[in-house]
Coordinates of C-alpha atoms in Angstrom, one line a residue:
Chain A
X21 CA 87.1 52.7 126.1
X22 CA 86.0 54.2 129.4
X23 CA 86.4 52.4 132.7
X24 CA 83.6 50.6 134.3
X25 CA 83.8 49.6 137.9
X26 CA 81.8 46.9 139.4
X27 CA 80.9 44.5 142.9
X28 CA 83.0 42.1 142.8
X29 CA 80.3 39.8 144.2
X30 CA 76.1 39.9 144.8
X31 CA 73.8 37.2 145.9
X32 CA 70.0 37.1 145.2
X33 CA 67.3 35.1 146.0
X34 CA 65.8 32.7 143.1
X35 CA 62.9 34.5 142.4
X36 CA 63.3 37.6 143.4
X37 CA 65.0 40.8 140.9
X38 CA 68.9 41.5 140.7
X39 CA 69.9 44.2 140.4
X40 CA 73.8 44.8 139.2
X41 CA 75.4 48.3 139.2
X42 CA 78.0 49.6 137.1
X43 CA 79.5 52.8 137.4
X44 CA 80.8 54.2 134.4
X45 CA 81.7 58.4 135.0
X46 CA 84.2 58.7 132.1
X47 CA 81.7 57.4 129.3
X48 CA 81.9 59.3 126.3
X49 CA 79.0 60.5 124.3
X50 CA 79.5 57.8 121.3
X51 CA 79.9 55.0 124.2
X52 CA 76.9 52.6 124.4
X53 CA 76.4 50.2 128.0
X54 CA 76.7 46.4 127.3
X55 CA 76.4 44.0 129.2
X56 CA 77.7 40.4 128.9
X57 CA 77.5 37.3 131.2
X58 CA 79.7 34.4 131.4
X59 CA 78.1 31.1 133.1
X60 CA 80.7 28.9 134.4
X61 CA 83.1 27.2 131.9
X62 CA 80.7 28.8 128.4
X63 CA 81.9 31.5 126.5
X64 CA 80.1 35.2 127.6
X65 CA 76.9 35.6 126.6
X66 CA 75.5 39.1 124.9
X67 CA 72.4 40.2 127.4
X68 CA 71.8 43.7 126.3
X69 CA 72.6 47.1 125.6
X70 CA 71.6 51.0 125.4
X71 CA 72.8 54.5 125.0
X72 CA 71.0 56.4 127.5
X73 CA 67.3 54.9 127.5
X74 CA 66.2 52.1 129.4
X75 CA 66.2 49.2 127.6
X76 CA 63.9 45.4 128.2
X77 CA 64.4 42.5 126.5
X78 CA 63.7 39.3 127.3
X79 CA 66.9 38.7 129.3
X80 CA 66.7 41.6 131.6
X81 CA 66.3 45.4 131.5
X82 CA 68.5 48.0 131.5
X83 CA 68.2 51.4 133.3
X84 CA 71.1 54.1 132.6
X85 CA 71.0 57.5 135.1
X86 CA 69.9 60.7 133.4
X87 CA 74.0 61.7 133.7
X88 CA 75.2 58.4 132.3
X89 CA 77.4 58.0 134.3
X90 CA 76.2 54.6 136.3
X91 CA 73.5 51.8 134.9
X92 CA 71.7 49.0 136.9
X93 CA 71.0 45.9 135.1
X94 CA 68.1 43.9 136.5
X95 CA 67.4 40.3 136.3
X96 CA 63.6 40.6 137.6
X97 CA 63.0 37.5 138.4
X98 CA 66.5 35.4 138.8
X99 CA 66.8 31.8 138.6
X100 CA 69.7 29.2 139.6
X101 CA 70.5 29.4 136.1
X102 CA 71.7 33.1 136.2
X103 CA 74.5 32.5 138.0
X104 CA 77.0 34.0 136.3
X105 CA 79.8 36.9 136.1
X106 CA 78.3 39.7 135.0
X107 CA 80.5 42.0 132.6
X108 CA 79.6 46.0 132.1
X109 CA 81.5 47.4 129.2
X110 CA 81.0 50.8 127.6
X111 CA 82.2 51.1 124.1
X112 CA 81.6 52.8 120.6
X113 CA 78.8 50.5 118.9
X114 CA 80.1 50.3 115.4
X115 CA 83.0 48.4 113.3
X116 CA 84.8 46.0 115.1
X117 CA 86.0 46.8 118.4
X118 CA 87.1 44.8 120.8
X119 CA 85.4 44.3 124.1
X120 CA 87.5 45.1 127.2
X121 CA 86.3 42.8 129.9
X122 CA 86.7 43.9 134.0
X123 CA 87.0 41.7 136.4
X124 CA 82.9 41.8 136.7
X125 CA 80.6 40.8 138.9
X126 CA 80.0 37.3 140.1
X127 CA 76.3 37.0 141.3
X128 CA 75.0 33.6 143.1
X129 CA 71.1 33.2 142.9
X130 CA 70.9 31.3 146.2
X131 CA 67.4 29.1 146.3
Chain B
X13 CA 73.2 24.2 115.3
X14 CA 76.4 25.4 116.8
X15 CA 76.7 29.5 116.1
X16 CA 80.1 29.6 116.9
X17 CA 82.1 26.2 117.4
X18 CA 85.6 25.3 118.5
X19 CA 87.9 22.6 118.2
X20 CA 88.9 20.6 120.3
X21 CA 87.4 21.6 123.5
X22 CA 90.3 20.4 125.3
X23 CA 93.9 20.3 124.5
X24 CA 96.7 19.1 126.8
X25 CA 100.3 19.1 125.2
X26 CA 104.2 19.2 126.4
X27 CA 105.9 22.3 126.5
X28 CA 107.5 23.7 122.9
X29 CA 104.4 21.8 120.7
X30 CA 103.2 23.3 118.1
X31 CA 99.7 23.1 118.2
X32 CA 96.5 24.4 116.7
X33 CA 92.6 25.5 117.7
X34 CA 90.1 25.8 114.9
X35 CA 86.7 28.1 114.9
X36 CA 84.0 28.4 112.8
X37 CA 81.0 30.7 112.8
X38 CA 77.3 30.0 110.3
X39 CA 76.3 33.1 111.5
X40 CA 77.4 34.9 107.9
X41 CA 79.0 37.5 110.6
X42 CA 82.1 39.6 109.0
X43 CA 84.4 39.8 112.0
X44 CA 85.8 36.7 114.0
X45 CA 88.0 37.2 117.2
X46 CA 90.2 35.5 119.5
X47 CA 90.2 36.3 123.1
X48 CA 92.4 34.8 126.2
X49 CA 91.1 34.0 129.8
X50 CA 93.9 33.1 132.1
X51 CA 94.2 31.8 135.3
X52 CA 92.8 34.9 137.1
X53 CA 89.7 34.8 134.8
X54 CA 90.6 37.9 133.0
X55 CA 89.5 38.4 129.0
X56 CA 91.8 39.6 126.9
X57 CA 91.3 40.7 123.4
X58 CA 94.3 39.2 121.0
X59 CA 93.4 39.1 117.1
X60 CA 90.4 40.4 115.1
X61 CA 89.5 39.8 111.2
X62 CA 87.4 41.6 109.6
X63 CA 87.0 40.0 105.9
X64 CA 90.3 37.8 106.1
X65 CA 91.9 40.7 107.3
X66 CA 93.9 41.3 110.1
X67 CA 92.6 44.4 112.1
X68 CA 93.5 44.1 115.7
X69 CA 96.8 42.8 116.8
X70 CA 97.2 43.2 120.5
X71 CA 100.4 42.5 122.4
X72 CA 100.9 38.9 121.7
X73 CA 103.9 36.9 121.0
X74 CA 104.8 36.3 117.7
X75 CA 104.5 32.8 119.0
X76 CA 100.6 33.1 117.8
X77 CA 99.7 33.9 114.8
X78 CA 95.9 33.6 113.4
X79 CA 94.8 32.5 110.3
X80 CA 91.3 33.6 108.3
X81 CA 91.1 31.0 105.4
X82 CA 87.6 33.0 104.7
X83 CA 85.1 34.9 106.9
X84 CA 83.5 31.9 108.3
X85 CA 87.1 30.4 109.8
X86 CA 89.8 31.9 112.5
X87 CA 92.2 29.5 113.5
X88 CA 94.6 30.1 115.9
X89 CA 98.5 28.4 115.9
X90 CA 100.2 28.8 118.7
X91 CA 104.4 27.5 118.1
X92 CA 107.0 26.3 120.9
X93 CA 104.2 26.0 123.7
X94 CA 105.2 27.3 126.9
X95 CA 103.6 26.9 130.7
X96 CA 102.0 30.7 130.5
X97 CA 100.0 29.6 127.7
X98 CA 98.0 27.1 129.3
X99 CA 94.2 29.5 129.7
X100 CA 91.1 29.5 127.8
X101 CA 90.7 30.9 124.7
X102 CA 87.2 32.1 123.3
X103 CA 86.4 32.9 119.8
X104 CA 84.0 35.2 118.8
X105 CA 82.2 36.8 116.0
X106 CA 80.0 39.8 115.1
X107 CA 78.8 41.4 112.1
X108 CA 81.2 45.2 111.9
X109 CA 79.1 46.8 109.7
X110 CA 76.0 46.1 111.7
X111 CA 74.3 48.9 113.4
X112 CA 74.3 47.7 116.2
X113 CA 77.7 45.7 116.6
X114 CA 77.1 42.2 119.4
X115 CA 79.4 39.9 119.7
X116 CA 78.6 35.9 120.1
X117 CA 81.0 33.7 122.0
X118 CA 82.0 30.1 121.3
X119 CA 82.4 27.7 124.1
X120 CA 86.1 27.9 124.3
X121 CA 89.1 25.9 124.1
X122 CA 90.7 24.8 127.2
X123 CA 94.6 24.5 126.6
X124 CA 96.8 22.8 129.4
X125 CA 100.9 23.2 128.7
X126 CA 102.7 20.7 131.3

């Protein structure tokens, strides 16, 4: 799986968009973005993923770079409750593969 | 209703107990998955089964060793306890054969070796 690298912190404003970047330069073709957060002391949490469109759901969206080789996910409008680590992972999509976790991000929405 | 549960949600125990963490998923998912988080707050990856059967083994002592009674069960025994042990461990599951492979988390079991 290709290497991710990440801030190691961010703080936002409640209310206002975070935005997280992940840099990703050695992705391969077959490697998909995901991202995952982990709230303190729960188990990570599956927010979203994409290829090489951007992506919405109703957790956050997703923009990947034309090259693929960076993402920003965006929280647009972050509460106290999304603060959280933030995990980028790039991986192949199918079959069972394990997730490789970095160290992440750890964003504080302040109020 | 729980997706993924574990039990207990805390375990505190001497060093060299044997001791073991049960997880269970109603999400019919084919894959279940036990993952570390130490001290430092790393994830690590340790065991994956895919339909009862052992598919990713990662550097682990032999100490550990998983069990998949069926698809909705991974338990996890750990033998002769020792200080490094003492971390977080997350289950997980995922349907494999999915297109689009996501994996859910359960809340974790909280082991303390004094």
């Amino acid at each position: 799986d290709a290497k991710t690298t990440q801030p190691t912190s961010m703080d936002c404003a409640e209310g206002r968009a975070a935005n997280l970047p992940c840099n990703h330069s050695t992705i391969s073709g077959n490697e998909y973005v995901y991202w995952y957060r982990q709230i303190h002391s729960q188990g990570p949490q599956y927010i979203i993923h994409g290829l090489k469109n951007n992506e919405t759901n109703e957790m956050a969206s997703l923009i990947i770079t034309e090259d693929r080789k960076s993402s920003t996910l965006i929280l647009p409008h972050a509460t106290l409750r999304d603060t959280a680590v933030y995990y980028c992972i790039v991986r192949v999509i199918q079959g069972a593969q394990k997730l490789v976790f970095g160290q992440g991000t750890r964003l504080t929405i302040n109020p | 209703d729980t997706a993924v549960s574990q039990t207990p949600k805390y375990l505190v125990t001497q060093m060299g107990n044997d001791k073991s963490i049960k997880c269970e998923q109603n999400l019919g998912h084919d894959t279940m998955y036990w993952y570390k988080q130490d001290s430092k707050k790393f994830l690590k990856i340790m065991f994956s089964y895919n339909n009862k059967e052992l598919i990713i083994n990662e550097t682990v002592p032999n100490r550990f060793s998983p069990k998949s009674p069926d698809k909705a069960h991974l338990n996890l025994h750990i033998n002769s306890l020792e200080l490094g042990d003492s971390a977080v461990y997350f289950c997980a599951s995922s349907q494999a054969s999915a297109l689009q492979e996501t994996q859910y988390f359960g809340p974790g079991t909280r082991l303390l070796v004094l």
